[in-house]
XYZ file of C-alpha atoms in Angstrom:
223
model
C 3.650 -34.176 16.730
C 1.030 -31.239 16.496
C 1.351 -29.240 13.627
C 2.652 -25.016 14.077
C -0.125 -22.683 13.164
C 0.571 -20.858 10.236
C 2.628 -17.476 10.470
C -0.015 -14.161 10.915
C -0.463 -12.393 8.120
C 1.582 -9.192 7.640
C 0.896 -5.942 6.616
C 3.370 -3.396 5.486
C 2.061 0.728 5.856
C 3.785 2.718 3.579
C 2.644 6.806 5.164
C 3.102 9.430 2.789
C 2.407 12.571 4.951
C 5.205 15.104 6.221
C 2.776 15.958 9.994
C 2.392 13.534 12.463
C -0.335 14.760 13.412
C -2.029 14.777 10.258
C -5.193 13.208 8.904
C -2.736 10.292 7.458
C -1.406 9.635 10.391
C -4.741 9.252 11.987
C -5.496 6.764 9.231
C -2.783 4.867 9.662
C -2.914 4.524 13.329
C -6.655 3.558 12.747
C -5.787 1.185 10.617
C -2.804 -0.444 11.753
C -5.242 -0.923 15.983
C -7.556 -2.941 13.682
C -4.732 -5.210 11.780
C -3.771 -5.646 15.619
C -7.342 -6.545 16.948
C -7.642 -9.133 14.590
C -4.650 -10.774 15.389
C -2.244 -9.512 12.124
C 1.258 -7.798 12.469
C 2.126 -4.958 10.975
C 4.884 -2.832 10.001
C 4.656 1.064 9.612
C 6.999 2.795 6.907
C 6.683 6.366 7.552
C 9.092 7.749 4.511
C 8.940 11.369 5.926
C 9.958 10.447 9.545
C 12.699 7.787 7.957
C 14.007 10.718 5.985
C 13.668 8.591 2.629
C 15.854 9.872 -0.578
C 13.060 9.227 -3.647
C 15.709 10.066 -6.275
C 16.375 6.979 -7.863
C 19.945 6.489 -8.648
C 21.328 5.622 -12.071
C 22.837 2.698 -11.141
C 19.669 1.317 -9.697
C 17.817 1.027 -12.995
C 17.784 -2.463 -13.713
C 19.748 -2.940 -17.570
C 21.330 -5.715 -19.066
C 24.417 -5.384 -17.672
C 22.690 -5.877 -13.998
C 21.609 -3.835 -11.118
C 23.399 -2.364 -8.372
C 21.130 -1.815 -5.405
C 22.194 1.214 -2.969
C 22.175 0.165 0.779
C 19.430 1.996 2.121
C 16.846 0.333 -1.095
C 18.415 -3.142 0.014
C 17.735 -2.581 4.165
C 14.157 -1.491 2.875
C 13.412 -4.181 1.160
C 15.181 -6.753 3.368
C 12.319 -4.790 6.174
C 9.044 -5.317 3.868
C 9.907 -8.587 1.885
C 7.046 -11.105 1.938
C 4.445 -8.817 3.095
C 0.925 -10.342 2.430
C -0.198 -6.887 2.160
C 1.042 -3.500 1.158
C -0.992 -0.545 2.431
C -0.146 2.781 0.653
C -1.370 6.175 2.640
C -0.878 9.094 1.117
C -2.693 12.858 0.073
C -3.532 13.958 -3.476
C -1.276 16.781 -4.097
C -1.654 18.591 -7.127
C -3.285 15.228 -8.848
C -0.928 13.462 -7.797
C 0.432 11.521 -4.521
C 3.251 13.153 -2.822
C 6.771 12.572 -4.635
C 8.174 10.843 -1.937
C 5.550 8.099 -2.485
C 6.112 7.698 -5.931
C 10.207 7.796 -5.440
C 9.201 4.860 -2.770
C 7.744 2.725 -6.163
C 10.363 3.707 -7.980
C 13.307 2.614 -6.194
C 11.619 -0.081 -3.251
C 8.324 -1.660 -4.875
C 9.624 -1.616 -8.095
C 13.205 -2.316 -7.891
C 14.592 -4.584 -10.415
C 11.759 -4.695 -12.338
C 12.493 -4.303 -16.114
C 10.274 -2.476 -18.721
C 10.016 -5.953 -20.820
C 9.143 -7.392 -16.844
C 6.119 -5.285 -16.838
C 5.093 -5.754 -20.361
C 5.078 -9.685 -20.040
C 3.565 -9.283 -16.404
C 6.061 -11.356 -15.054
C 7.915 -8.831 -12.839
C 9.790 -10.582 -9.194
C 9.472 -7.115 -7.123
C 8.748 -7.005 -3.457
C 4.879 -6.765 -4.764
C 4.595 -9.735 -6.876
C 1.791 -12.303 -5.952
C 0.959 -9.819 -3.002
C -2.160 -7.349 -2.501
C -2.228 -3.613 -2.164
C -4.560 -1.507 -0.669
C -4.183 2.480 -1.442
C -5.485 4.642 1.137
C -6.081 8.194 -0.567
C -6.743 11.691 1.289
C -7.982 15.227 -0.457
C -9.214 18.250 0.769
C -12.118 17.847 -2.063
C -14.782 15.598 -2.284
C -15.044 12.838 -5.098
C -17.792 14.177 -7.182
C -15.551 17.285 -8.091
C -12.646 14.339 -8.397
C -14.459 12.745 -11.056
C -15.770 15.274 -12.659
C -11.784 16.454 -13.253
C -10.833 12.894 -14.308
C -8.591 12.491 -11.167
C -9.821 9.855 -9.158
C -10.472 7.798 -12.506
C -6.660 8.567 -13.152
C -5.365 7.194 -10.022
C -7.710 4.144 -10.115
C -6.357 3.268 -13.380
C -2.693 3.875 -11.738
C -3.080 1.660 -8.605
C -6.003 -0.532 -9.925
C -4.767 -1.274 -13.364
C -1.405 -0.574 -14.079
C 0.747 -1.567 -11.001
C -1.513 -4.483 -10.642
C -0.855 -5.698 -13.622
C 2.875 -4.252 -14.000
C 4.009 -6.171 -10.252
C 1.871 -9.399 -10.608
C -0.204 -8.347 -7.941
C -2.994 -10.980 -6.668
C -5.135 -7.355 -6.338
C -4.881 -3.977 -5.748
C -8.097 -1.592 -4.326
C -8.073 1.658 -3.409
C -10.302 3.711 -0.755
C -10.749 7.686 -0.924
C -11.419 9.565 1.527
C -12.632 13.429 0.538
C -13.101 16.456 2.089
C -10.465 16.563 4.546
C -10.080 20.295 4.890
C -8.682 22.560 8.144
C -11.195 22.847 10.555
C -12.963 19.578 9.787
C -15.531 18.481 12.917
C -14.887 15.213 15.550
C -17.766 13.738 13.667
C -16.037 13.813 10.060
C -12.951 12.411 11.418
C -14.857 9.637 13.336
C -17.087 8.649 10.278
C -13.704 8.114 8.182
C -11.897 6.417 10.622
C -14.815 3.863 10.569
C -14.507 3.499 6.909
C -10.900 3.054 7.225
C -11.626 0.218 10.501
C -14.056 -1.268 8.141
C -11.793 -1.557 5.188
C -9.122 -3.124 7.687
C -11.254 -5.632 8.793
C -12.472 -6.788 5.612
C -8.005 -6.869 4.426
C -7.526 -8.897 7.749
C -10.473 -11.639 7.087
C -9.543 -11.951 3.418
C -5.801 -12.658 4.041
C -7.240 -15.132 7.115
C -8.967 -17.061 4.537
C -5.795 -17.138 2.540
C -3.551 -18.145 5.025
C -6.421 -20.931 6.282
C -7.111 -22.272 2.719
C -2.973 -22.979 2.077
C -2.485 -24.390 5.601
C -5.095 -27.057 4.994
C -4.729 -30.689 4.540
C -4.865 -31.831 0.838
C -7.367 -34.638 0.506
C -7.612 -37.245 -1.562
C -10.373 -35.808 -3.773
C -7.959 -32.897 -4.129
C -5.640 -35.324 -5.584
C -3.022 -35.786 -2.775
């Protein structure tokens, strides 16, 4: 009997952005093409468009007595379980990502997750022993960023602490600056490229993955 080809990696989108027609929404339609063209599925969560509540619920905090996990958070996660990949696109508003992305961590990514989870690392979320990639927009450029401490900030949130907080195998982050009204064709192009870039380099690192656990131990590997 020939053996199946391994499942195609999967990547999960997670858009931030209330306009369709925004910049986002460029990037992820950019992005998710290339995850297509190299033979990857992919899954697009657009919170705004879903109509997402990001108010975690008391009873959704994970305590000692257990967790109770509304329906919506449970259909959610039932959609994006297993994901090799998790994709995060989303503006800097104010410093910060839009609050519907970070009530998406709260009550999806992270739920169940336990403060003494994340101190010992060894947290069973959605995101454990998966990669994230966080796609970030702003209408200034990153020179001013880090000259305010904000980009440094958010690397440190998405690099270091949910990395480290989920059990992540890794989690990078790509900024793109300067996206301002009235922005030319050729800005647009040039970070769409980046963005196609990035996606290829996602799609041939999860390819390896996927090719190095499908093969054959031998007996120098000690099968």
């Amino acid at each position: 009997m020939s053996e199946q080809p391994p499942a195609r990696p999967r990547h999960v989108v997670v858009l931030a952005h209330p306009d369709p027609k925004s910049f986002n929404a460029s990037v992820v339609r950019s992005y998710c093409d290339t995850v297509r063209e190299c033979g990857q599925d992919v899954v697009v969560r657009d919170l705004y468009a879903m109509g997402f509540d990001p108010v975690l619920k008391d009873e959704e905090r994970p305590r000692a007595s257990g967790i109770v996990l509304s329906p919506d958070v449970q259909a959610e996660i039932d959609t994006i379980r297993g994901a090799d990949i998790y994709t995060l696109v989303y503006p800097i508003w104010f410093a910060m990502p839009p609050a519907i992305m970070k009530g998406y961590i709260d009550r999806v990514l992270g739920a169940g997750v336990t403060a003494r989870e994340i101190q010992d690392r060894a947290g069973e979320g959605v995101l454990n022993g998966r990669h994230m990639l966080s796609i970030m927009s702003s209408g200034t450029r990153e020179i001013w960023l880090d000259e305010q401490g904000q980009v440094e900030s958010l690397r440190s949130l998405t690099s270091h602490y949910l990395l480290n907080a989920f059990g992540m195998k890794s989690c990078e982050h790509l900024h793109l600056g300067g996206v301002v009204e009235g922005f030319t064709k050729r800005f647009v192009d040039q970070a769409l490229y980046e963005v196609y870039e990035r996606a290829r380099k996602v799609c041939a690192m999860l390819a390896a993955e996927r090719h190095a656990a499908s093969a054959p131990l031998s007996i120098a590997d000690g099968s």
